[in-house]
Tab-separated table of C-alpha atoms in Angstrom:
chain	number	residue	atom	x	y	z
A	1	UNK	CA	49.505	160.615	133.041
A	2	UNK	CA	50.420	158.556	135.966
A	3	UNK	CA	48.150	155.263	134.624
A	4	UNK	CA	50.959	156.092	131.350
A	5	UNK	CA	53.955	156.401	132.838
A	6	UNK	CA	53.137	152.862	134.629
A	7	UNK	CA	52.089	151.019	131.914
A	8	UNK	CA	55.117	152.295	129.728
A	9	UNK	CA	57.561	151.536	132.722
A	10	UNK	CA	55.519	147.722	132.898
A	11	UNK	CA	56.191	147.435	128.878
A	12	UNK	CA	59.604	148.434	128.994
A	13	UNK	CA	60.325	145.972	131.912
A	14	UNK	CA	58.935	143.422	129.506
A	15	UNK	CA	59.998	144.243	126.042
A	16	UNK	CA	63.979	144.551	125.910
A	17	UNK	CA	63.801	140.034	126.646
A	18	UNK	CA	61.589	139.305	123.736
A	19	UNK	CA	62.800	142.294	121.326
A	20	UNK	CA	66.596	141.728	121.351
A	21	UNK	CA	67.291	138.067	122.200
A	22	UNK	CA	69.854	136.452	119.437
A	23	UNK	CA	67.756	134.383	116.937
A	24	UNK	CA	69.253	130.819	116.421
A	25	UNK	CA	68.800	129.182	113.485
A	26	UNK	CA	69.868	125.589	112.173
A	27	UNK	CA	68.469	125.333	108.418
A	28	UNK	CA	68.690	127.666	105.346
A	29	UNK	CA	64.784	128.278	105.368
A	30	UNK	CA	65.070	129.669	109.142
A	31	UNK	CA	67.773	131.842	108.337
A	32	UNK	CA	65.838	133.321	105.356
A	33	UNK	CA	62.463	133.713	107.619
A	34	UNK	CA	64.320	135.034	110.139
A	35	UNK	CA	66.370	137.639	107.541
A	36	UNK	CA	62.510	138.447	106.190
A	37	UNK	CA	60.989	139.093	109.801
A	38	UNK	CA	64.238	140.841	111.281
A	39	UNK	CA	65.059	142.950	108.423
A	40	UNK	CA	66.119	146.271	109.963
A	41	UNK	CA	66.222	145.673	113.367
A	42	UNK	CA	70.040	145.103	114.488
A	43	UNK	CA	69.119	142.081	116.144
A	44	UNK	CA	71.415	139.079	115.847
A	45	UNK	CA	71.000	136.052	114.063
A	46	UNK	CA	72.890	132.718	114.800
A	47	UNK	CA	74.056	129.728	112.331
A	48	UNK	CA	74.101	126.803	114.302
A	49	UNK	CA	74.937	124.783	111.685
A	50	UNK	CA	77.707	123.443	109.488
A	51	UNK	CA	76.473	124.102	105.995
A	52	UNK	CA	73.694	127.164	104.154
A	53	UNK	CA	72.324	126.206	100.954
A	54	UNK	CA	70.832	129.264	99.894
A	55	UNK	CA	71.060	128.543	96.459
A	56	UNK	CA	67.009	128.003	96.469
A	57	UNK	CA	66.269	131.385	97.894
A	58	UNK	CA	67.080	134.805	96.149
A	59	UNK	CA	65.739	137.398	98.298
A	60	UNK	CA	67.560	140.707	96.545
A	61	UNK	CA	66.605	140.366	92.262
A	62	UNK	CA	66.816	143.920	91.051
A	63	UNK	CA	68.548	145.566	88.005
A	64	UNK	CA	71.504	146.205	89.815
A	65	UNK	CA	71.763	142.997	92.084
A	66	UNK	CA	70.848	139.755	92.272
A	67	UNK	CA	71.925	137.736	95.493
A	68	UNK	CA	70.932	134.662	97.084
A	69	UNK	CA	70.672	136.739	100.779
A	70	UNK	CA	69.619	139.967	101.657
A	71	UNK	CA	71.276	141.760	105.035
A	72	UNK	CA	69.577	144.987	105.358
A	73	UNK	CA	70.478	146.180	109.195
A	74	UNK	CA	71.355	142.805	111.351
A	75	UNK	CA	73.771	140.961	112.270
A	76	UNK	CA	74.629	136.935	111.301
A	77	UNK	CA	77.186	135.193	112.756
A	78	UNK	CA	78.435	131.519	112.804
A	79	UNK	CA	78.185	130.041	116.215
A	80	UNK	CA	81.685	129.815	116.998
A	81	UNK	CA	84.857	131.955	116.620
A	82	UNK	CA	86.016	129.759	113.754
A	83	UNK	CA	84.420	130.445	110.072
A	84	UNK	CA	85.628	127.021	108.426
A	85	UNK	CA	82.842	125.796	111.238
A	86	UNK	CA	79.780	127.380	109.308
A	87	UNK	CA	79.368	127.311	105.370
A	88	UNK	CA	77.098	129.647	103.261
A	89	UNK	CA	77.089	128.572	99.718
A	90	UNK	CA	75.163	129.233	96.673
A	91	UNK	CA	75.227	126.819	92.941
A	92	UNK	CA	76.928	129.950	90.963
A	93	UNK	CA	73.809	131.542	89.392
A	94	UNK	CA	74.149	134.840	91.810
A	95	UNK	CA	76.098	136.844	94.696
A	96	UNK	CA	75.704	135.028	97.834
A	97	UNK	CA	75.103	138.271	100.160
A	98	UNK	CA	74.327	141.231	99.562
A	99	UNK	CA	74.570	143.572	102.704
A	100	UNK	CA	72.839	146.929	102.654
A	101	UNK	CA	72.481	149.369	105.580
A	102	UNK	CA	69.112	149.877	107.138
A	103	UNK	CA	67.961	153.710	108.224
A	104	UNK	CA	65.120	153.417	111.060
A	105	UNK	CA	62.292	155.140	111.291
A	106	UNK	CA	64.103	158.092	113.770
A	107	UNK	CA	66.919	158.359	110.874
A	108	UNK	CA	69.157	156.186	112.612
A	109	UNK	CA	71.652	153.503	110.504
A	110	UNK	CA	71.495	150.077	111.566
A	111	UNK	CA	74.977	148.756	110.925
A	112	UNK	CA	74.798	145.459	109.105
A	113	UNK	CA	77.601	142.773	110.093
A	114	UNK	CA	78.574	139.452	108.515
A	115	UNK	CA	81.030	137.519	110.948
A	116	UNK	CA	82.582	134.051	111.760
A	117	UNK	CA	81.483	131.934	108.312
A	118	UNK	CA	82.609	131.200	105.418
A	119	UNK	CA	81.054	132.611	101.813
A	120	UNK	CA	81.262	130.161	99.631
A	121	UNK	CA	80.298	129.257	95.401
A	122	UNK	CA	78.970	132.450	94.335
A	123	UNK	CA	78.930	134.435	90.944
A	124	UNK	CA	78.007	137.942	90.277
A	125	UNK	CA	75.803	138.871	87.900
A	126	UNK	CA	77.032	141.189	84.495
A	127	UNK	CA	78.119	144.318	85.716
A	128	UNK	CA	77.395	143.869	89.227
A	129	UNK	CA	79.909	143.665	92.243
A	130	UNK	CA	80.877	141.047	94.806
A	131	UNK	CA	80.519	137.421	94.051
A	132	UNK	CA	80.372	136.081	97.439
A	133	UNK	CA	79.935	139.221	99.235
A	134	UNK	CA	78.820	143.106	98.141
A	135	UNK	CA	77.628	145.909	100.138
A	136	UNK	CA	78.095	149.319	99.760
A	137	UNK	CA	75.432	152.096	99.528
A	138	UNK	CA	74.496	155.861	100.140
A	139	UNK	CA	78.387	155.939	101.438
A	140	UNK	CA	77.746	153.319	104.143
A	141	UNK	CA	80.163	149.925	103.938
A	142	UNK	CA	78.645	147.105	106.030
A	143	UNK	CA	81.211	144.808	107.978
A	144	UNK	CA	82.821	142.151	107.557
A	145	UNK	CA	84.352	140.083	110.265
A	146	UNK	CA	86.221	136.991	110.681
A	147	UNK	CA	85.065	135.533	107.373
A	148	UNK	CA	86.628	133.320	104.866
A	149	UNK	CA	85.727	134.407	100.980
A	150	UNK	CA	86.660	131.709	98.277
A	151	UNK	CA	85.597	130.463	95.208
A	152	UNK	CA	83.332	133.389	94.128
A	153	UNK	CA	83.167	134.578	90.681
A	154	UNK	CA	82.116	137.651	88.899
A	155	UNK	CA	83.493	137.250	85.150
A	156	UNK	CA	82.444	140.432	83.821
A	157	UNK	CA	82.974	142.976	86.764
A	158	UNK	CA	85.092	143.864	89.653
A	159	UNK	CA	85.159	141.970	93.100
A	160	UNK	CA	85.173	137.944	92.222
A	161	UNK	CA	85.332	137.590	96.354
A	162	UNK	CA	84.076	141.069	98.179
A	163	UNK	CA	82.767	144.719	96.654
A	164	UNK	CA	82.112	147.709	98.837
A	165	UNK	CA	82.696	146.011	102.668
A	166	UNK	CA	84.696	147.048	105.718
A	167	UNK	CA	86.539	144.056	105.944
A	168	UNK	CA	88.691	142.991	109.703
A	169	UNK	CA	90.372	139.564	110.050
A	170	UNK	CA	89.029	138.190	106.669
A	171	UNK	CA	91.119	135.611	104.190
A	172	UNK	CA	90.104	136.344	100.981
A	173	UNK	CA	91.244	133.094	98.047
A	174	UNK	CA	90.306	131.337	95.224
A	175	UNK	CA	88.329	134.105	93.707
A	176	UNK	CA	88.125	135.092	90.171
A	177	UNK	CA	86.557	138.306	88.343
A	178	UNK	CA	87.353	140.306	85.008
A	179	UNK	CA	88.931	142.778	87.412
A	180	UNK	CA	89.971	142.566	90.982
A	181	UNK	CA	89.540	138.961	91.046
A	182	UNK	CA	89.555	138.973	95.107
A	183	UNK	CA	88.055	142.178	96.723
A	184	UNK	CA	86.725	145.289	94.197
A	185	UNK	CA	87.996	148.402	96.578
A	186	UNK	CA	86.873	152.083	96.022
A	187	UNK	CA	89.726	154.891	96.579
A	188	UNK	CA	88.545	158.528	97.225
């Protein structure tokens, strides 16, 4: 019991600096490796970078989404308080994020947070939600913060811009969708 206690004392000393450091990334195929590898974890992940074209990549294809990026339970954030400084964009042939919340394996949620960029050229597919961004699951609405939304399109549902998000501090133009061309909100 003793020999335990040390050695779990020696790998907590040890763990905490290589499990939760921020993750830095400069290009748009270290941001998707480091969505893949991080999925779930609520560890942070840094654009250092001016411009994401993720239009190459489509990491959530299902019946009921299709989006370029897939947030499930971390956080990505632009370098710097300013969202004009950092760019994701997409070519118009799906969402751009799609942000869903992670449950761990103790039955804890791992929020999921999109903050300080700017979302940028996307287009929903039919009958889907959120253009440039769309969240929303089981209840849960992952956050939003800082970002600018504009010129996302969904021309046959709701939410050109955002669907299902908490949204703080976000400017939300130049969207278009068959209904609620900017943000699609739910009212209960």
């Amino acid at each position: 019991m003793n020999v335990t206690k040390k050695l779990l004392g020696m790998a907590l000393a040890v763990l905490p600096c290589a499990l939760f450091a921020d993750r830095t990334v400069t290009t748009s195929a270290e941001l998707v490796q480091a969505l893949n590898e991080l999925n779930g974890t609520g560890e942070t992940i840094i654009l250092d970078g001016s411009a994401f074209d993720v239009s190459a990549y489509e990491m959530c294809n299902d019946s009921n989404a299709k989006a370029h990026l897939f947030l499930p339970g971390v956080t990505v954030k632009g370098k710097t308080d300013n969202p004009r400084d950092t760019v994701i964009y997409g070519n118009r042939t799906s969402s751009i994020v799609h942000m869903y919340p992670h449950v761990d394996g103790s039955g804890k949620l791992v929020d999921t947070v999109l903050q300080n960029v700017t979302v940028s050229n996307g287009c929903a597919m039919a009958g889907a939600y959120g253009g440039g961004v769309a969240g929303g699951r089981w209840g849960y609405f992952p956050i939003c913060r800082n970002l600018i939304v504009t010129c996302n399109d969904n021309p046959s549902g709701t939410g050109g811009g955002l669907a299902f998000v908490t949204c703080y501090d976000c400017e939300v133009c130049g969207n278009s969708a068959n209904l609620g061309g900017g943000i699609r909100i739910s009212v209960s």
